[in-house]
Amino acid sequence: MTREVINPDGLIDSTGIGYNQAVVADGTFYMSGQVGWDEKFQLAGDDIQSQTKKAFENVETLLAEVDRSLDDVAKVTAHIVDSHKNRDGFFEVWNEVYDGESYPCLTVLGPEQLAQEDFLVEIEVEVPL
């Protein structure tokens, strides 16, 4: 099995807390969920819009490492805390990111909370290589 680990500059040093940002194994791209914080563990804001924008920026950083962009994404899974309250703010950003007719598949899940208390959204994508 071929395996390439991806931990680019611009994202947190996840190896220090026990995981990789992404892995390509036998031609399949796997990524850790991305949240709205920067490489210094600072949240982009306390609202769903700013956290969603930053999470998508983090996804873009990972995709660039495999010569892909958000346009190449086939499926998005979005974990949105208090999804009934935060859904509209998420879709406000979604419609900025995907403003054309070529939308990816989307699954929205509404967990009670994410890994950290202040996280409102976590995004994972699937993209063909």
PDB file of C-alpha atoms in Angstrom:
ATOM      1  CA  MET A   1       0.000   0.000   0.000  1.00  0.00           C
ATOM      2  CA  THR A   2       1.256   3.468  -0.852  1.00  0.00           C
ATOM      3  CA  ARG A   3       0.603   6.085   1.807  1.00  0.00           C
ATOM      4  CA  GLU A   4       1.334   9.823   1.737  1.00  0.00           C
ATOM      5  CA  VAL A   5       0.798  11.945   4.857  1.00  0.00           C
ATOM      6  CA  ILE A   6      -0.307  15.564   4.349  1.00  0.00           C
ATOM      7  CA  ASN A   7       0.253  18.184   7.057  1.00  0.00           C
ATOM      8  CA  PRO A   8       0.650  21.532   5.235  1.00  0.00           C
ATOM      9  CA  ASP A   9       1.724  24.872   6.605  1.00  0.00           C
ATOM     10  CA  GLY A  10      -1.232  27.086   7.405  1.00  0.00           C
ATOM     11  CA  LEU A  11      -3.057  24.439   9.445  1.00  0.00           C
ATOM     12  CA  ILE A  12      -2.506  23.421  13.050  1.00  0.00           C
ATOM     13  CA  ASP A  13       0.302  20.977  13.780  1.00  0.00           C
ATOM     14  CA  SER A  14      -2.040  18.062  14.311  1.00  0.00           C
ATOM     15  CA  THR A  15       0.791  15.568  14.750  1.00  0.00           C
ATOM     16  CA  GLY A  16       1.435  17.163  18.131  1.00  0.00           C
ATOM     17  CA  ILE A  17      -2.003  15.999  19.258  1.00  0.00           C
ATOM     18  CA  GLY A  18      -1.967  12.621  17.583  1.00  0.00           C
ATOM     19  CA  TYR A  19      -3.354  12.745  14.041  1.00  0.00           C
ATOM     20  CA  ASN A  20      -2.633  13.836  10.460  1.00  0.00           C
ATOM     21  CA  GLN A  21      -4.573  16.447   8.529  1.00  0.00           C
ATOM     22  CA  ALA A  22      -4.896  14.178   5.503  1.00  0.00           C
ATOM     23  CA  VAL A  23      -3.624  10.931   4.050  1.00  0.00           C
ATOM     24  CA  VAL A  24      -3.577   9.649   0.498  1.00  0.00           C
ATOM     25  CA  ALA A  25      -3.575   5.853   0.543  1.00  0.00           C
ATOM     26  CA  ASP A  26      -3.637   3.822  -2.654  1.00  0.00           C
ATOM     27  CA  GLY A  27      -5.009   6.773  -4.588  1.00  0.00           C
ATOM     28  CA  THR A  28      -7.786   7.675  -2.131  1.00  0.00           C
ATOM     29  CA  PHE A  29      -7.815  11.039  -0.320  1.00  0.00           C
ATOM     30  CA  TYR A  30      -8.825  10.946   3.352  1.00  0.00           C
ATOM     31  CA  MET A  31      -9.026  14.086   5.461  1.00  0.00           C
ATOM     32  CA  SER A  32      -9.583  14.994   9.078  1.00  0.00           C
ATOM     33  CA  GLY A  33     -12.560  17.218   9.722  1.00  0.00           C
ATOM     34  CA  GLN A  34     -11.748  20.908   9.433  1.00  0.00           C
ATOM     35  CA  VAL A  35     -13.019  23.502  11.876  1.00  0.00           C
ATOM     36  CA  GLY A  36     -12.886  27.284  11.979  1.00  0.00           C
ATOM     37  CA  TRP A  37      -9.491  27.795  13.594  1.00  0.00           C
ATOM     38  CA  ASP A  38      -6.130  28.846  12.236  1.00  0.00           C
ATOM     39  CA  GLU A  39      -2.658  27.348  12.622  1.00  0.00           C
ATOM     40  CA  LYS A  40      -2.345  29.011  16.052  1.00  0.00           C
ATOM     41  CA  PHE A  41      -5.529  27.342  17.348  1.00  0.00           C
ATOM     42  CA  GLN A  42      -7.410  30.664  17.188  1.00  0.00           C
ATOM     43  CA  LEU A  43     -11.080  30.521  16.205  1.00  0.00           C
ATOM     44  CA  ALA A  44     -12.092  32.779  13.323  1.00  0.00           C
ATOM     45  CA  GLY A  45     -15.032  33.986  15.407  1.00  0.00           C
ATOM     46  CA  ASP A  46     -17.848  32.858  17.646  1.00  0.00           C
ATOM     47  CA  ASP A  47     -20.472  32.752  14.884  1.00  0.00           C
ATOM     48  CA  ILE A  48     -21.302  30.049  12.367  1.00  0.00           C
ATOM     49  CA  GLN A  49     -20.480  32.190   9.316  1.00  0.00           C
ATOM     50  CA  SER A  50     -16.899  33.029  10.299  1.00  0.00           C
ATOM     51  CA  GLN A  51     -16.182  29.477  11.457  1.00  0.00           C
ATOM     52  CA  THR A  52     -17.648  27.990   8.268  1.00  0.00           C
ATOM     53  CA  LYS A  53     -15.602  30.333   6.053  1.00  0.00           C
ATOM     54  CA  LYS A  54     -12.403  29.396   7.873  1.00  0.00           C
ATOM     55  CA  ALA A  55     -13.224  25.680   7.786  1.00  0.00           C
ATOM     56  CA  PHE A  56     -13.660  25.868   4.006  1.00  0.00           C
ATOM     57  CA  GLU A  57     -10.363  27.800   3.737  1.00  0.00           C
ATOM     58  CA  ASN A  58      -8.692  24.985   5.672  1.00  0.00           C
ATOM     59  CA  VAL A  59     -10.252  22.419   3.329  1.00  0.00           C
ATOM     60  CA  GLU A  60      -8.881  24.425   0.385  1.00  0.00           C
ATOM     61  CA  THR A  61      -5.400  24.304   1.924  1.00  0.00           C
ATOM     62  CA  LEU A  62      -5.572  20.513   2.073  1.00  0.00           C
ATOM     63  CA  LEU A  63      -6.990  20.151  -1.429  1.00  0.00           C
ATOM     64  CA  ALA A  64      -4.211  22.307  -2.874  1.00  0.00           C
ATOM     65  CA  GLU A  65      -1.727  19.708  -1.600  1.00  0.00           C
ATOM     66  CA  VAL A  66      -3.268  17.139  -3.965  1.00  0.00           C
ATOM     67  CA  ASP A  67      -3.776  19.604  -6.840  1.00  0.00           C
ATOM     68  CA  ARG A  68      -7.525  19.855  -6.279  1.00  0.00           C
ATOM     69  CA  SER A  69      -9.911  22.665  -5.381  1.00  0.00           C
ATOM     70  CA  LEU A  70     -13.391  23.021  -3.939  1.00  0.00           C
ATOM     71  CA  ASP A  71     -14.702  22.694  -7.508  1.00  0.00           C
ATOM     72  CA  ASP A  72     -13.431  19.093  -7.518  1.00  0.00           C
ATOM     73  CA  VAL A  73     -15.291  18.064  -4.366  1.00  0.00           C
ATOM     74  CA  ALA A  74     -17.845  15.294  -4.902  1.00  0.00           C
ATOM     75  CA  LYS A  75     -19.297  15.187  -1.369  1.00  0.00           C
ATOM     76  CA  VAL A  76     -19.316  17.367   1.737  1.00  0.00           C
ATOM     77  CA  THR A  77     -20.253  16.245   5.225  1.00  0.00           C
ATOM     78  CA  ALA A  78     -20.990  19.160   7.561  1.00  0.00           C
ATOM     79  CA  HIS A  79     -21.365  18.653  11.293  1.00  0.00           C
ATOM     80  CA  ILE A  80     -23.270  21.714  12.565  1.00  0.00           C
ATOM     81  CA  VAL A  81     -23.875  22.200  16.275  1.00  0.00           C
ATOM     82  CA  ASP A  82     -27.463  23.302  16.946  1.00  0.00           C
ATOM     83  CA  SER A  83     -28.177  22.844  13.266  1.00  0.00           C
ATOM     84  CA  HIS A  84     -31.694  24.298  13.393  1.00  0.00           C
ATOM     85  CA  LYS A  85     -30.299  27.564  14.754  1.00  0.00           C
ATOM     86  CA  ASN A  86     -27.058  27.606  12.706  1.00  0.00           C
ATOM     87  CA  ARG A  87     -28.275  26.112   9.423  1.00  0.00           C
ATOM     88  CA  ASP A  88     -29.074  29.453   7.743  1.00  0.00           C
ATOM     89  CA  GLY A  89     -25.648  30.892   8.579  1.00  0.00           C
ATOM     90  CA  PHE A  90     -23.944  27.774   7.236  1.00  0.00           C
ATOM     91  CA  PHE A  91     -25.900  27.964   3.977  1.00  0.00           C
ATOM     92  CA  GLU A  92     -25.090  31.650   3.636  1.00  0.00           C
ATOM     93  CA  VAL A  93     -21.417  30.665   3.370  1.00  0.00           C
ATOM     94  CA  TRP A  94     -22.194  27.497   1.379  1.00  0.00           C
ATOM     95  CA  ASN A  95     -23.850  29.649  -1.295  1.00  0.00           C
ATOM     96  CA  GLU A  96     -20.738  31.830  -1.487  1.00  0.00           C
ATOM     97  CA  VAL A  97     -18.460  28.791  -1.819  1.00  0.00           C
ATOM     98  CA  TYR A  98     -20.733  26.957  -4.267  1.00  0.00           C
ATOM     99  CA  ASP A  99     -22.471  29.648  -6.286  1.00  0.00           C
ATOM    100  CA  GLY A 100     -22.890  27.721  -9.527  1.00  0.00           C
ATOM    101  CA  GLU A 101     -24.841  24.757 -10.777  1.00  0.00           C
ATOM    102  CA  SER A 102     -22.137  22.187 -10.007  1.00  0.00           C
ATOM    103  CA  TYR A 103     -22.948  21.531  -6.360  1.00  0.00           C
ATOM    104  CA  PRO A 104     -21.367  18.574  -4.584  1.00  0.00           C
ATOM    105  CA  CYS A 105     -23.448  16.100  -2.603  1.00  0.00           C
ATOM    106  CA  LEU A 106     -24.099  17.320   0.947  1.00  0.00           C
ATOM    107  CA  THR A 107     -24.884  15.626   4.245  1.00  0.00           C
ATOM    108  CA  VAL A 108     -25.667  17.844   7.239  1.00  0.00           C
ATOM    109  CA  LEU A 109     -25.470  16.307  10.695  1.00  0.00           C
ATOM    110  CA  GLY A 110     -26.441  18.034  13.941  1.00  0.00           C
ATOM    111  CA  PRO A 111     -24.280  16.805  16.803  1.00  0.00           C
ATOM    112  CA  GLU A 112     -24.780  18.140  20.301  1.00  0.00           C
ATOM    113  CA  GLN A 113     -21.171  19.343  20.322  1.00  0.00           C
ATOM    114  CA  LEU A 114     -17.853  18.887  18.559  1.00  0.00           C
ATOM    115  CA  ALA A 115     -14.349  18.192  19.910  1.00  0.00           C
ATOM    116  CA  GLN A 116     -14.077  21.640  21.519  1.00  0.00           C
ATOM    117  CA  GLU A 117     -16.887  23.527  23.221  1.00  0.00           C
ATOM    118  CA  ASP A 118     -16.648  26.622  20.983  1.00  0.00           C
ATOM    119  CA  PHE A 119     -16.648  24.755  17.650  1.00  0.00           C
ATOM    120  CA  LEU A 120     -19.881  25.267  15.713  1.00  0.00           C
ATOM    121  CA  VAL A 121     -19.034  23.447  12.476  1.00  0.00           C
ATOM    122  CA  GLU A 122     -16.705  20.729  11.213  1.00  0.00           C
ATOM    123  CA  ILE A 123     -16.381  19.918   7.514  1.00  0.00           C
ATOM    124  CA  GLU A 124     -15.114  16.837   5.699  1.00  0.00           C
ATOM    125  CA  VAL A 125     -14.953  16.405   1.926  1.00  0.00           C
ATOM    126  CA  GLU A 126     -14.535  13.584  -0.527  1.00  0.00           C
ATOM    127  CA  VAL A 127     -12.703  14.315  -3.758  1.00  0.00           C
ATOM    128  CA  PRO A 128     -11.596  11.976  -6.525  1.00  0.00           C
ATOM    129  CA  LEU A 129      -7.891  11.944  -7.297  1.00  0.00           C
TER     130      LEU A 129
END
